[in-house]
Tab-separated table of C-alpha atoms and ligand atoms in Angstrom:
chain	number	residue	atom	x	y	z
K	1	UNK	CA	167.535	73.267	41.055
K	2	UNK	CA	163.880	71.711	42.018
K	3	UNK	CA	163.420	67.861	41.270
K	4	UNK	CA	160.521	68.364	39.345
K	5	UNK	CA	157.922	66.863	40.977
K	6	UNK	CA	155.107	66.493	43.253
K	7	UNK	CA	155.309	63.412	45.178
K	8	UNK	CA	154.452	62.333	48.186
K	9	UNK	CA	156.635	59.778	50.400
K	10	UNK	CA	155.988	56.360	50.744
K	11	UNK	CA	154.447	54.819	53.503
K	12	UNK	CA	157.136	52.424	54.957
K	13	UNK	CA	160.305	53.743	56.052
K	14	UNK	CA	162.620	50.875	54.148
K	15	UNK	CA	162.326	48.989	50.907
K	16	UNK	CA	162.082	45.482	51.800
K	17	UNK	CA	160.343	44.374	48.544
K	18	UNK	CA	157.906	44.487	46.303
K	19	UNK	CA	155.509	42.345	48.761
K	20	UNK	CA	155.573	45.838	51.142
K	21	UNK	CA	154.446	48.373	47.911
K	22	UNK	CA	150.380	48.799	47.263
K	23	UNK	CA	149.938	49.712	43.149
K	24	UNK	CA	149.665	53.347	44.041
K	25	UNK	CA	152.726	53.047	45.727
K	26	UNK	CA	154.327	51.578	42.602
K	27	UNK	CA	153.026	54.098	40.244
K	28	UNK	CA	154.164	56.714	42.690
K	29	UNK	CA	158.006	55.509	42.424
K	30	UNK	CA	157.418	54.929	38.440
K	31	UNK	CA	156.154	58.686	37.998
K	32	UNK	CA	158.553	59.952	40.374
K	33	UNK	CA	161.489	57.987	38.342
K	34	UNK	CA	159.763	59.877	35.069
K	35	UNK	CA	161.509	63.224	36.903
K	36	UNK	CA	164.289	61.989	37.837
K	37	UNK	CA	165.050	60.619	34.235
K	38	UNK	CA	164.621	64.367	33.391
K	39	UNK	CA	167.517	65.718	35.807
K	40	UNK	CA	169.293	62.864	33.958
K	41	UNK	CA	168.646	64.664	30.926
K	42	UNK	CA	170.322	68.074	32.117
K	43	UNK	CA	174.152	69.373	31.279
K	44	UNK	CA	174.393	69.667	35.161
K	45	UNK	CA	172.720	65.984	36.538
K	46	UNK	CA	172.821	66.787	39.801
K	47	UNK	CA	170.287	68.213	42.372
K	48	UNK	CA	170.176	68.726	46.258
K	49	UNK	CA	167.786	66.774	47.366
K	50	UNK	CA	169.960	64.735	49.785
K	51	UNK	CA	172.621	67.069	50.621
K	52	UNK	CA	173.499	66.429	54.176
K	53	UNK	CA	172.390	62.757	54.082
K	54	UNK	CA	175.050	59.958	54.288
K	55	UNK	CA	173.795	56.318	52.172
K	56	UNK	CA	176.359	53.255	52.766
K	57	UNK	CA	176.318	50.868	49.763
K	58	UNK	CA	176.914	47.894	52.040
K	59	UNK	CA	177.972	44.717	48.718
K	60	UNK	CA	178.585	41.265	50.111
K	61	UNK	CA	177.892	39.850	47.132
K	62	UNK	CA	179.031	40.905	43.432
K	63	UNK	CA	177.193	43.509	41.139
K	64	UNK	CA	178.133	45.825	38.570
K	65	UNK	CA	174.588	47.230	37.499
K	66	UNK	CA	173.184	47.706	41.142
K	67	UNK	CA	175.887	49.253	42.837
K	68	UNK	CA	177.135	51.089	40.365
K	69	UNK	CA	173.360	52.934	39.428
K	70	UNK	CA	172.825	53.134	43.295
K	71	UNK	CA	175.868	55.182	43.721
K	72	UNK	CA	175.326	57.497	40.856
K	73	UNK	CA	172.379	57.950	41.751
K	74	UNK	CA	173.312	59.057	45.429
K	75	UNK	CA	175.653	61.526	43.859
K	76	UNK	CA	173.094	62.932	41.267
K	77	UNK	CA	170.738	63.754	44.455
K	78	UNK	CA	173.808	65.006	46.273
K	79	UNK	CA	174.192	62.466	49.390
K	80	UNK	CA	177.434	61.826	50.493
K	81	UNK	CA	178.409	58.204	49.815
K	82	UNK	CA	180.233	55.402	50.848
K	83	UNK	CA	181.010	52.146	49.247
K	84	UNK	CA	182.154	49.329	51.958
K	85	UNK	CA	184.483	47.381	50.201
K	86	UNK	CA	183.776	44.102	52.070
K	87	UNK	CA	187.394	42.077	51.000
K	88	UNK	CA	188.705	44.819	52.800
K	89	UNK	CA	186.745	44.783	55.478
K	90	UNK	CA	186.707	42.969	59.064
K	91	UNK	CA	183.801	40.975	57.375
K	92	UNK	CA	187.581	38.915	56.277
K	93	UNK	CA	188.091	38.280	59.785
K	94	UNK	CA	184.596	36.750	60.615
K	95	UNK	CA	182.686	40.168	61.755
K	96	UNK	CA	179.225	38.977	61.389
K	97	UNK	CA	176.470	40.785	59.197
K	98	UNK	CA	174.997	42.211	62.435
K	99	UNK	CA	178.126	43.792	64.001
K	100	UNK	CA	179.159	45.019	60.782
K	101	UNK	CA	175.582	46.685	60.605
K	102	UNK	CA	175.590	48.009	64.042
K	103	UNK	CA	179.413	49.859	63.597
K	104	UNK	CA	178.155	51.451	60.162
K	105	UNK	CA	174.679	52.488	62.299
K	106	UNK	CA	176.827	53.714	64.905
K	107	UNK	CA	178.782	56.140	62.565
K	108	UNK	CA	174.503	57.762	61.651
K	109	UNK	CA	174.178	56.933	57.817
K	110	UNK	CA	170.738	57.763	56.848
K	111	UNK	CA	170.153	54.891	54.580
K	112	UNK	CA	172.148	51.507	54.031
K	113	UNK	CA	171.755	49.948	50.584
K	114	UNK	CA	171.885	46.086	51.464
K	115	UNK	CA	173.090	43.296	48.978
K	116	UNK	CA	173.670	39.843	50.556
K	117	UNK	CA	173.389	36.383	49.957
K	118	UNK	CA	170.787	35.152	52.428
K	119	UNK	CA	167.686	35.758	51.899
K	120	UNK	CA	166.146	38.262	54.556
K	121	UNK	CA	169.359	39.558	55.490
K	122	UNK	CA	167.666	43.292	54.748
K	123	UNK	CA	164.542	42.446	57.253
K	124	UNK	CA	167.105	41.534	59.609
K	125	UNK	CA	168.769	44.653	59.621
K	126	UNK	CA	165.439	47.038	59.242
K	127	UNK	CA	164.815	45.589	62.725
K	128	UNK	CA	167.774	46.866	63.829
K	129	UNK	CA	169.117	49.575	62.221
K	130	UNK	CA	167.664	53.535	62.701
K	131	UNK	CA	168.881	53.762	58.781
K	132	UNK	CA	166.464	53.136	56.158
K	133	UNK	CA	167.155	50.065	54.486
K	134	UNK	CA	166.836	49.412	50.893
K	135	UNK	CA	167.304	45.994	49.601
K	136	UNK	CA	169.521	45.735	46.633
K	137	UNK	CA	168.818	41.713	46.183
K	138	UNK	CA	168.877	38.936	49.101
K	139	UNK	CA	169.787	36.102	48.464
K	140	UNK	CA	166.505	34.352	46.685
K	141	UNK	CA	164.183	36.466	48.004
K	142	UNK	CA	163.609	39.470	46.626
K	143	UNK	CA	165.768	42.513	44.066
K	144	UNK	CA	162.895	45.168	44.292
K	145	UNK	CA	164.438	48.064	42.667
K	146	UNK	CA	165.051	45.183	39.527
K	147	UNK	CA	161.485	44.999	39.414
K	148	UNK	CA	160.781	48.664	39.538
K	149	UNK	CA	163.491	49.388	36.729
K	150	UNK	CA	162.075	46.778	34.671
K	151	UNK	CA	158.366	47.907	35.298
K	152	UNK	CA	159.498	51.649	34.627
K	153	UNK	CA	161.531	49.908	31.170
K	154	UNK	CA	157.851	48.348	30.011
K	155	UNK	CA	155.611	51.262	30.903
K	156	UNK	CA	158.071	53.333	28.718
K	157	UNK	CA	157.785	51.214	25.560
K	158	UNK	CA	154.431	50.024	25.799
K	159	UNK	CA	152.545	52.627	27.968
K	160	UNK	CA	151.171	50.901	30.324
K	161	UNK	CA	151.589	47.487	32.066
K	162	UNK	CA	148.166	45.869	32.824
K	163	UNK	CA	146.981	44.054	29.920
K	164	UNK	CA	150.322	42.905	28.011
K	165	UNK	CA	151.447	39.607	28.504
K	166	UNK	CA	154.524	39.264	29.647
K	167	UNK	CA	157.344	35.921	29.341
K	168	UNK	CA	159.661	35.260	32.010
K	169	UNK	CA	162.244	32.615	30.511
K	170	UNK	CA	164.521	30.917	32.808
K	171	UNK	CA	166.271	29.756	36.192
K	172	UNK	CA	162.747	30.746	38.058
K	173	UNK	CA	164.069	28.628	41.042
K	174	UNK	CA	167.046	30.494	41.906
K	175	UNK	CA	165.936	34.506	40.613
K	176	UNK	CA	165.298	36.644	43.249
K	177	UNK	CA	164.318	39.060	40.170
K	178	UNK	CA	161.634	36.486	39.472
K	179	UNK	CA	160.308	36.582	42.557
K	180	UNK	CA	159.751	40.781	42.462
K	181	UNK	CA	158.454	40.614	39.091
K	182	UNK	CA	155.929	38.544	39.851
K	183	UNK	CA	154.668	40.757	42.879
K	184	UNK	CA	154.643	43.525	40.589
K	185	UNK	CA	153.169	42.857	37.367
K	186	UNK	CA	150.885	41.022	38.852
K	187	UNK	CA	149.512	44.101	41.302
K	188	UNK	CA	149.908	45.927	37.948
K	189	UNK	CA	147.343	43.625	36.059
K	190	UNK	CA	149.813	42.076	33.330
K	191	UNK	CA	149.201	38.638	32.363
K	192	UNK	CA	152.569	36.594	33.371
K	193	UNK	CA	153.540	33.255	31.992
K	194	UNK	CA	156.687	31.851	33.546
K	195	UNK	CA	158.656	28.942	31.453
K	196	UNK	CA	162.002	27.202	32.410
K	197	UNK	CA	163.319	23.462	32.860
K	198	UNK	CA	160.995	21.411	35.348
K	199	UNK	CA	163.541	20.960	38.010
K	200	UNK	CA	164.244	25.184	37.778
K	201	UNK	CA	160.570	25.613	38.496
K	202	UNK	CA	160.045	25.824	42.361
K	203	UNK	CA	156.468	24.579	43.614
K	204	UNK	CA	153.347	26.905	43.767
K	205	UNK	CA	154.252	29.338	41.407
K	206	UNK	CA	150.753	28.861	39.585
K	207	UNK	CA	149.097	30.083	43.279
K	208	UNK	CA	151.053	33.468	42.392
K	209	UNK	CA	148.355	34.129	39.607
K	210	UNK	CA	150.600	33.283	36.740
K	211	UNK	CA	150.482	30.678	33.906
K	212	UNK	CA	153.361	27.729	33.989
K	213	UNK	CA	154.859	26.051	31.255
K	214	UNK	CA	158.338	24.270	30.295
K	215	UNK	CA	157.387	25.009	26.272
K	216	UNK	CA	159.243	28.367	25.701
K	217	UNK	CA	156.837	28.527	22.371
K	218	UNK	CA	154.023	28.868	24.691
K	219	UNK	CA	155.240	31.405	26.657
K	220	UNK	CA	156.556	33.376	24.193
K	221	UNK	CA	153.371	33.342	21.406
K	222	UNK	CA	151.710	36.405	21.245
K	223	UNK	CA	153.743	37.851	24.168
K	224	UNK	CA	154.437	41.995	24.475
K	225	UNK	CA	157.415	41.715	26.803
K	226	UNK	CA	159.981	38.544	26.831
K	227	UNK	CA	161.872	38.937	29.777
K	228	UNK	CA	164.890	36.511	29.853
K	229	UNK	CA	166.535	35.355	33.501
K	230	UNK	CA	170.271	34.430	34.249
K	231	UNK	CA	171.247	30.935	34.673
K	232	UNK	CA	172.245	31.392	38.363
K	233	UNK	CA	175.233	28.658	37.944
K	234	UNK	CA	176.997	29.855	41.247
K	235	UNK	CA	173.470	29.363	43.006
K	236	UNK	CA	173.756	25.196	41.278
K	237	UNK	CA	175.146	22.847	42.874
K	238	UNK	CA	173.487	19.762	41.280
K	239	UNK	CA	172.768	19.019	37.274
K	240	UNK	CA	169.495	21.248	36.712
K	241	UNK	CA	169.529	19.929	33.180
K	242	UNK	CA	172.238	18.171	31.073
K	243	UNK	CA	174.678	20.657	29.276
K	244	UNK	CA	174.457	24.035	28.374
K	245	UNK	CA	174.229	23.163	25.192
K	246	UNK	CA	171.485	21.735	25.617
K	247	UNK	CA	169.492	24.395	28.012
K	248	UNK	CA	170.214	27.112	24.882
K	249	UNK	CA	168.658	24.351	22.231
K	250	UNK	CA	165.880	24.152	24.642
K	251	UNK	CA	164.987	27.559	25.915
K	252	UNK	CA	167.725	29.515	24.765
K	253	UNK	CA	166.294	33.325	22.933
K	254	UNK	CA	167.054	32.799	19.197
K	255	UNK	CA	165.513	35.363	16.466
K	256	UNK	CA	163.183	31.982	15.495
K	257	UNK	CA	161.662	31.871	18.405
K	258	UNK	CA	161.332	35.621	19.136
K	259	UNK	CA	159.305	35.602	16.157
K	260	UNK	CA	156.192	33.946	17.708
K	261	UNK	CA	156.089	36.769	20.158
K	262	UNK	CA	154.492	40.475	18.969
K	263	UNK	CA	155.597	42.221	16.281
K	264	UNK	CA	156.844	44.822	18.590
K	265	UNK	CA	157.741	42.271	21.469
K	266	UNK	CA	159.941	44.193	23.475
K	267	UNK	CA	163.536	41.800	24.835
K	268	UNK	CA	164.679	42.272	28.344
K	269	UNK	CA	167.214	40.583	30.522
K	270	UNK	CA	168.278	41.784	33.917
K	271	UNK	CA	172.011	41.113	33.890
K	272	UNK	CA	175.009	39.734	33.836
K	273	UNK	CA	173.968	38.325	30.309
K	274	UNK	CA	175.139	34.629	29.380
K	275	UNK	CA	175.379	34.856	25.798
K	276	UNK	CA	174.842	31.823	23.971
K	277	UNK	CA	173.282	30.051	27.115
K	278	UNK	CA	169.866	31.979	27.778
K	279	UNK	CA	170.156	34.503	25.107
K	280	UNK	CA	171.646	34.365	21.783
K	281	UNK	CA	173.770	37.272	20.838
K	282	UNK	CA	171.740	38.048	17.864
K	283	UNK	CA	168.660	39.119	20.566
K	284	UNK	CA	170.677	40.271	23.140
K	285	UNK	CA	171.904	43.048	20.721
K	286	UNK	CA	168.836	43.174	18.371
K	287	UNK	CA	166.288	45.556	17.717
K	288	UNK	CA	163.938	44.445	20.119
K	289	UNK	CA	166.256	44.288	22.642
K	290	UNK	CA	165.829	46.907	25.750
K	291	UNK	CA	168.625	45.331	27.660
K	292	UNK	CA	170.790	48.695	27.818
K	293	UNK	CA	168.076	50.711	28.412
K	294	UNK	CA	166.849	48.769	31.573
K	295	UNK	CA	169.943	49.972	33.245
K	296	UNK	CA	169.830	53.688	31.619
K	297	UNK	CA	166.236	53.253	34.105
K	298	UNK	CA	168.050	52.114	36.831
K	299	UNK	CA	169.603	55.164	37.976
K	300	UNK	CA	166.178	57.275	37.474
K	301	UNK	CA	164.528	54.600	39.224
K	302	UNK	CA	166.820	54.392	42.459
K	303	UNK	CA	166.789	57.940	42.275
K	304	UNK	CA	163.127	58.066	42.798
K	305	UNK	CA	163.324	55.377	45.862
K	306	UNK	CA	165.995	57.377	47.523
K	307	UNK	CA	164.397	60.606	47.181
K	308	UNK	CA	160.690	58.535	48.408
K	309	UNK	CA	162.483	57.002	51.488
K	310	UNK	CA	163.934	60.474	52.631
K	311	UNK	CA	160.437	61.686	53.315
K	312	UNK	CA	159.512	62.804	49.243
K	313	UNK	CA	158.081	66.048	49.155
K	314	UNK	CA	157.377	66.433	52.662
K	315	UNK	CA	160.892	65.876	53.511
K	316	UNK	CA	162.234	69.551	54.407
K	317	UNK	CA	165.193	68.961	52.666
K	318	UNK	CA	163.775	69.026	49.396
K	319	UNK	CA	164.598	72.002	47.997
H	1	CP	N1	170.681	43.044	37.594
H	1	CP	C1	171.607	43.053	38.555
H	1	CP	O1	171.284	42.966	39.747
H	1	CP	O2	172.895	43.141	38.105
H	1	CP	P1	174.159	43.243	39.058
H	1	CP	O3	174.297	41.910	39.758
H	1	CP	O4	175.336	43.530	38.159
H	1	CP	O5	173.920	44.326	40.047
């Protein structure tokens, strides 16, 4: 059965990050995702868009949401996939990130999904693999595919994205998911205030075109979307702020405070979720709270980048 839809592929062969993507080129994988949340819909969820083509989820660092939506995904367009399992791989005997790279390449995948812990470990590889290369977070960099969920989460809600202001909450300094949000509702004309601890704010985010504070009241008055971040503790290795008691009474998501926001404020959080550290329980499960659906998204959204990479609707095997 057709995907239904008439897109047309995107310009760069991998997806790097958000920097790479123009706002047509955003749209593009939003509207695109819009389909592919359709075949998601169907008693059959599967179509052959990428029959014949082999994807290698390549994890060297934890993740339930990403690899798990990436996968399904795969299989609901019909590519043949692989999972590395890298505790059970030579990466245990010191194969580096390149040589594991280059023996995966060598076996003709047609696209490697990349998670790793430096940051542009997926440039690295795009410049020297034939695969596409889609970055599924490195290291503090960039976790495109986060932003294009979240965007596609937002546009769903509130129908569109420029306009609404929009709260990120957080560890700024160590997100990765900060860092493509940014690029991306700012290309899509939202108004984005960012709000954490002082020492989790890295330098020059107010150059990005965004407003700065370390008063979550600010941030979150009059705001559309609250978007919480994770407290990145394995990323810490000094005290960013006293306790974690005290970063919840500080900028912790309570119902109070969620109550200066918009009457339909919208709650988001990208996952893992530390209850009762950034997010009370209360929000993290309440009515305003999108959490779940954000990675319902995911799989329509990393549907649409895989079927965008393999050449869209020029791509011959489209079918
Ligand atoms: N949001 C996200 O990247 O979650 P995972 O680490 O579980 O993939």
């Amino acid at each position: 059965m057709d995907v239904p839809v008439a897109a047309t592929a995107l310009r760069q062969r991998n997806l790097l990050g958000i920097a790479d993507l123009s706002p047509g080129e955003i749209v593009l994988v939003l509207d695109t995702a819009e389909a592919m949340k359709e075949v998601g819909r169907r008693a059959i969820k599967k179509v052959p868009t990428l029959r014949g083509r082999t994807v290698v989820n390549l994890f060297f660092e934890p993740s339930t949401r990403t690899r798990t939506s990436f996968e399904i995904a795969e299989k609901r367009l019909s590519a043949d996939t692989l999972n590395v399992a890298i505790g059970t791989s030579s990466v245990v005997k010191g194969e580096t990130l390149v040589d594991t790279a280059m023996n995966i390449e060598a076996m003709s995948p047609s696209m490697i999904v990349l998670r790793h812990a430096s940051s542009g470990a997926c440039h690295l590889l795009a410049r020297i693999c034939k695969a596409a290369i889609i970055n599924a977070g490195d290291g503090m960099h960039e976790h495109p595919t986060q932003a294009l969920l979240d965007a596609f989460t937002i546009r769903e809600r509130k129908g569109r994205i420029g306009g609404l202001k929009v709260a990120i909450v957080g560890d700024l300094l160590h997100s990765r998911v900060l860092r493509s949000n940014l690029l991306l509702l700012t290309k899509l004309g939202a108004e984005v205030w960012v709000c954490g601890p002082a020492t989790l704010i890295p330098p020059g985010l107010d150059r990005l075109g965004v407003r700065v504070t370390t008063r979550v009241d600010e941030a979150v008055e009059g705001a559309d979307v609250v978007m919480m971040l994770r407290i990145q503790l394995e990323r810490m290795e000094g005290g960013y702020f006293p306790s974690l008691r005290e970063y919840f009474t500080t900028f912790g998501m309570t119902d109070a405070r969620l109550g200066r926001a918009k009457p339909d404020v919208i709650i988001m959080h990208p996952g893992p979720i530390n209850r009762g550290v950034e997010i009370a329980s209360e929000v993290a499960d309440g009515p305003y709270s999108v959490i779940l659906d954000q990675v319902s998204n995911g799989v329509a959204v990393r549907m649409a980048v895989l079927y965008l990479l393999a050449g869209g609707a020029d791509d011959e095997t489209v079918a």
